[in-house]
Amino acid sequence: YIIAMSMNSRFTEHPARAGQTYVGHLKFAMGITLSLLKAAVACFTHAIYPPLHENTASKTIADLNSRIKEREISELVSAIES
């Protein structure tokens, strides 16, 4: 039982500090992962054939930056309201 509780807290401690549940954190992190994979494939394709995906990676990174900043702001607001 103690080992199970310790393992459970390892999975939930960080998401809780970020104001998320484990599943909410998983969904957010997987969304970021998929976006980064998209940017990586675009960069790779662009490196081989420069006319393709000229702005895809930079646009994806800018979008990710916005998503992360919005999340940080909402976390601050939640912390203030708590």
Short mmCIF file of N, CA and C in Angstrom, two decimals:
data_model
loop_
_atom_site.label_atom_id
_atom_site.label_comp_id
_atom_site.label_asym_id
_atom_site.label_seq_id
_atom_site.Cartn_x
_atom_site.Cartn_y
_atom_site.Cartn_z
N TYR A 1 0.82 -1.20 0.00
CA TYR A 1 0.00 0.00 0.00
C TYR A 1 0.86 1.26 0.00
N ILE A 2 1.91 1.27 0.81
CA ILE A 2 2.79 2.43 0.91
C ILE A 2 3.50 2.66 -0.42
N ILE A 3 3.95 1.57 -1.05
CA ILE A 3 4.62 1.69 -2.35
C ILE A 3 3.65 2.25 -3.39
N ALA A 4 2.42 1.77 -3.38
CA ALA A 4 1.42 2.26 -4.32
C ALA A 4 1.16 3.75 -4.11
N MET A 5 1.08 4.18 -2.88
CA MET A 5 0.86 5.60 -2.59
C MET A 5 2.04 6.44 -3.06
N SER A 6 3.25 5.92 -2.84
CA SER A 6 4.45 6.63 -3.28
C SER A 6 4.47 6.76 -4.80
N MET A 7 4.14 5.70 -5.50
CA MET A 7 4.11 5.74 -6.96
C MET A 7 3.02 6.70 -7.44
N ASN A 8 1.87 6.66 -6.79
CA ASN A 8 0.77 7.55 -7.17
C ASN A 8 1.18 9.01 -7.02
N SER A 9 1.86 9.34 -5.93
CA SER A 9 2.25 10.73 -5.72
C SER A 9 3.30 11.16 -6.73
N ARG A 10 4.14 10.24 -7.18
CA ARG A 10 5.12 10.59 -8.21
C ARG A 10 4.43 11.00 -9.51
N PHE A 11 3.30 10.40 -9.81
CA PHE A 11 2.57 10.72 -11.03
C PHE A 11 1.71 11.96 -10.89
N THR A 12 1.32 12.30 -9.68
CA THR A 12 0.37 13.41 -9.51
C THR A 12 0.98 14.67 -8.90
N GLU A 13 2.15 14.58 -8.31
CA GLU A 13 2.74 15.72 -7.62
C GLU A 13 3.01 16.90 -8.57
N HIS A 14 3.70 16.67 -9.65
CA HIS A 14 4.01 17.76 -10.59
C HIS A 14 2.75 18.33 -11.22
N PRO A 15 1.84 17.50 -11.77
CA PRO A 15 0.61 18.09 -12.32
C PRO A 15 -0.16 18.93 -11.29
N ALA A 16 -0.18 18.48 -10.06
CA ALA A 16 -0.89 19.24 -9.02
C ALA A 16 -0.24 20.60 -8.80
N ARG A 17 1.10 20.65 -8.80
CA ARG A 17 1.78 21.93 -8.65
C ARG A 17 1.48 22.86 -9.83
N ALA A 18 1.19 22.27 -10.99
CA ALA A 18 0.87 23.06 -12.18
C ALA A 18 -0.63 23.34 -12.27
N GLY A 19 -1.38 22.94 -11.23
CA GLY A 19 -2.82 23.19 -11.22
C GLY A 19 -3.61 22.29 -12.15
N GLN A 20 -3.09 21.09 -12.38
CA GLN A 20 -3.75 20.16 -13.29
C GLN A 20 -3.91 18.80 -12.64
N THR A 21 -4.83 18.02 -13.19
CA THR A 21 -4.92 16.61 -12.83
C THR A 21 -3.89 15.86 -13.66
N TYR A 22 -3.67 14.61 -13.32
CA TYR A 22 -2.73 13.80 -14.10
C TYR A 22 -3.19 13.72 -15.56
N VAL A 23 -4.47 13.44 -15.77
CA VAL A 23 -5.00 13.30 -17.13
C VAL A 23 -4.94 14.63 -17.88
N GLY A 24 -5.26 15.73 -17.22
CA GLY A 24 -5.17 17.04 -17.86
C GLY A 24 -3.74 17.36 -18.27
N HIS A 25 -2.79 17.04 -17.39
CA HIS A 25 -1.37 17.25 -17.69
C HIS A 25 -0.95 16.36 -18.85
N LEU A 26 -1.39 15.12 -18.85
CA LEU A 26 -1.06 14.17 -19.92
C LEU A 26 -1.56 14.70 -21.27
N LYS A 27 -2.79 15.17 -21.30
CA LYS A 27 -3.36 15.69 -22.55
C LYS A 27 -2.59 16.92 -23.04
N PHE A 28 -2.27 17.83 -22.13
CA PHE A 28 -1.53 19.04 -22.51
C PHE A 28 -0.15 18.66 -23.02
N ALA A 29 0.55 17.81 -22.30
CA ALA A 29 1.91 17.41 -22.69
C ALA A 29 1.91 16.65 -24.01
N MET A 30 0.93 15.79 -24.22
CA MET A 30 0.86 15.05 -25.49
C MET A 30 0.55 15.99 -26.65
N GLY A 31 -0.27 17.01 -26.41
CA GLY A 31 -0.54 18.01 -27.44
C GLY A 31 0.73 18.76 -27.83
N ILE A 32 1.52 19.12 -26.83
CA ILE A 32 2.80 19.78 -27.09
C ILE A 32 3.71 18.84 -27.88
N THR A 33 3.76 17.58 -27.46
CA THR A 33 4.59 16.58 -28.15
C THR A 33 4.22 16.46 -29.62
N LEU A 34 2.93 16.35 -29.90
CA LEU A 34 2.48 16.21 -31.28
C LEU A 34 2.82 17.45 -32.10
N SER A 35 2.68 18.62 -31.50
CA SER A 35 3.03 19.86 -32.20
C SER A 35 4.53 19.91 -32.50
N LEU A 36 5.35 19.49 -31.54
CA LEU A 36 6.80 19.48 -31.77
C LEU A 36 7.19 18.46 -32.83
N LEU A 37 6.51 17.32 -32.85
CA LEU A 37 6.78 16.33 -33.90
C LEU A 37 6.42 16.89 -35.27
N LYS A 38 5.29 17.59 -35.35
CA LYS A 38 4.89 18.24 -36.60
C LYS A 38 5.96 19.23 -37.05
N ALA A 39 6.47 20.03 -36.12
CA ALA A 39 7.50 21.01 -36.45
C ALA A 39 8.79 20.30 -36.89
N ALA A 40 9.13 19.21 -36.22
CA ALA A 40 10.34 18.47 -36.58
C ALA A 40 10.24 17.89 -37.99
N VAL A 41 9.10 17.31 -38.32
CA VAL A 41 8.91 16.75 -39.67
C VAL A 41 8.96 17.88 -40.70
N ALA A 42 8.34 19.01 -40.40
CA ALA A 42 8.38 20.15 -41.32
C ALA A 42 9.80 20.64 -41.53
N CYS A 43 10.58 20.73 -40.44
CA CYS A 43 12.00 21.15 -40.56
C CYS A 43 12.79 20.17 -41.40
N PHE A 44 12.60 18.90 -41.15
CA PHE A 44 13.32 17.87 -41.90
C PHE A 44 12.98 17.95 -43.39
N THR A 45 11.68 18.05 -43.68
CA THR A 45 11.23 18.15 -45.07
C THR A 45 11.77 19.42 -45.72
N HIS A 46 11.72 20.52 -45.01
CA HIS A 46 12.22 21.79 -45.51
C HIS A 46 13.73 21.73 -45.76
N ALA A 47 14.45 21.04 -44.91
CA ALA A 47 15.91 20.92 -45.09
C ALA A 47 16.24 20.20 -46.40
N ILE A 48 15.44 19.19 -46.73
CA ILE A 48 15.68 18.43 -47.96
C ILE A 48 15.19 19.20 -49.18
N TYR A 49 14.01 19.79 -49.06
CA TYR A 49 13.41 20.51 -50.20
C TYR A 49 12.90 21.86 -49.70
N PRO A 50 13.76 22.89 -49.74
CA PRO A 50 13.46 24.19 -49.12
C PRO A 50 12.14 24.86 -49.50
N PRO A 51 11.59 24.66 -50.71
CA PRO A 51 10.31 25.33 -50.98
C PRO A 51 9.13 24.81 -50.12
N LEU A 52 9.27 23.62 -49.56
CA LEU A 52 8.19 23.07 -48.72
C LEU A 52 8.32 23.56 -47.28
N HIS A 53 7.19 23.79 -46.67
CA HIS A 53 7.10 24.13 -45.24
C HIS A 53 8.02 25.29 -44.84
N GLU A 54 8.01 26.34 -45.63
CA GLU A 54 8.89 27.47 -45.36
C GLU A 54 8.64 28.12 -44.00
N ASN A 55 7.40 28.13 -43.55
CA ASN A 55 7.06 28.81 -42.28
C ASN A 55 6.41 27.89 -41.26
N THR A 56 6.26 26.62 -41.58
CA THR A 56 5.51 25.71 -40.70
C THR A 56 6.13 25.58 -39.32
N ALA A 57 7.43 25.34 -39.26
CA ALA A 57 8.08 25.14 -37.96
C ALA A 57 8.02 26.41 -37.12
N SER A 58 8.36 27.54 -37.70
CA SER A 58 8.35 28.78 -36.91
C SER A 58 6.94 29.14 -36.46
N LYS A 59 5.93 28.89 -37.30
CA LYS A 59 4.54 29.15 -36.90
C LYS A 59 4.13 28.21 -35.77
N THR A 60 4.51 26.94 -35.88
CA THR A 60 4.18 25.97 -34.84
C THR A 60 4.82 26.37 -33.51
N ILE A 61 6.07 26.79 -33.54
CA ILE A 61 6.76 27.20 -32.32
C ILE A 61 6.11 28.44 -31.72
N ALA A 62 5.73 29.39 -32.56
CA ALA A 62 5.03 30.60 -32.07
C ALA A 62 3.70 30.22 -31.43
N ASP A 63 2.95 29.30 -32.07
CA ASP A 63 1.68 28.84 -31.50
C ASP A 63 1.89 28.15 -30.15
N LEU A 64 2.93 27.31 -30.07
CA LEU A 64 3.23 26.63 -28.81
C LEU A 64 3.57 27.64 -27.72
N ASN A 65 4.35 28.63 -28.07
CA ASN A 65 4.70 29.68 -27.11
C ASN A 65 3.45 30.35 -26.57
N SER A 66 2.51 30.66 -27.45
CA SER A 66 1.25 31.29 -27.02
C SER A 66 0.47 30.37 -26.10
N ARG A 67 0.37 29.09 -26.45
CA ARG A 67 -0.38 28.13 -25.63
C ARG A 67 0.24 28.01 -24.23
N ILE A 68 1.56 27.95 -24.17
CA ILE A 68 2.22 27.81 -22.88
C ILE A 68 2.06 29.08 -22.05
N LYS A 69 2.18 30.24 -22.66
CA LYS A 69 2.00 31.50 -21.93
C LYS A 69 0.57 31.63 -21.41
N GLU A 70 -0.43 31.24 -22.23
CA GLU A 70 -1.83 31.29 -21.79
C GLU A 70 -2.03 30.37 -20.59
N ARG A 71 -1.40 29.20 -20.63
CA ARG A 71 -1.51 28.25 -19.52
C ARG A 71 -0.88 28.83 -18.26
N GLU A 72 0.29 29.46 -18.40
CA GLU A 72 0.95 30.07 -17.26
C GLU A 72 0.08 31.16 -16.64
N ILE A 73 -0.54 31.98 -17.48
CA ILE A 73 -1.41 33.05 -16.98
C ILE A 73 -2.60 32.46 -16.25
N SER A 74 -3.21 31.42 -16.81
CA SER A 74 -4.37 30.83 -16.15
C SER A 74 -3.98 30.18 -14.82
N GLU A 75 -2.76 29.62 -14.75
CA GLU A 75 -2.27 29.06 -13.49
C GLU A 75 -2.09 30.15 -12.44
N LEU A 76 -1.56 31.30 -12.86
CA LEU A 76 -1.39 32.42 -11.92
C LEU A 76 -2.73 32.92 -11.42
N VAL A 77 -3.70 33.05 -12.30
CA VAL A 77 -5.03 33.51 -11.91
C VAL A 77 -5.66 32.51 -10.93
N SER A 78 -5.51 31.21 -11.23
CA SER A 78 -6.05 30.19 -10.33
C SER A 78 -5.40 30.26 -8.96
N ALA A 79 -4.09 30.49 -8.93
CA ALA A 79 -3.37 30.57 -7.66
C ALA A 79 -3.84 31.78 -6.85
N ILE A 80 -4.08 32.88 -7.54
CA ILE A 80 -4.53 34.11 -6.87
C ILE A 80 -5.93 33.91 -6.31
N GLU A 81 -6.79 33.24 -7.07
CA GLU A 81 -8.18 33.03 -6.65
C GLU A 81 -8.29 32.02 -5.54
N SER A 82 -7.29 31.15 -5.39
CA SER A 82 -7.37 30.10 -4.34
C SER A 82 -7.14 30.64 -2.96
#
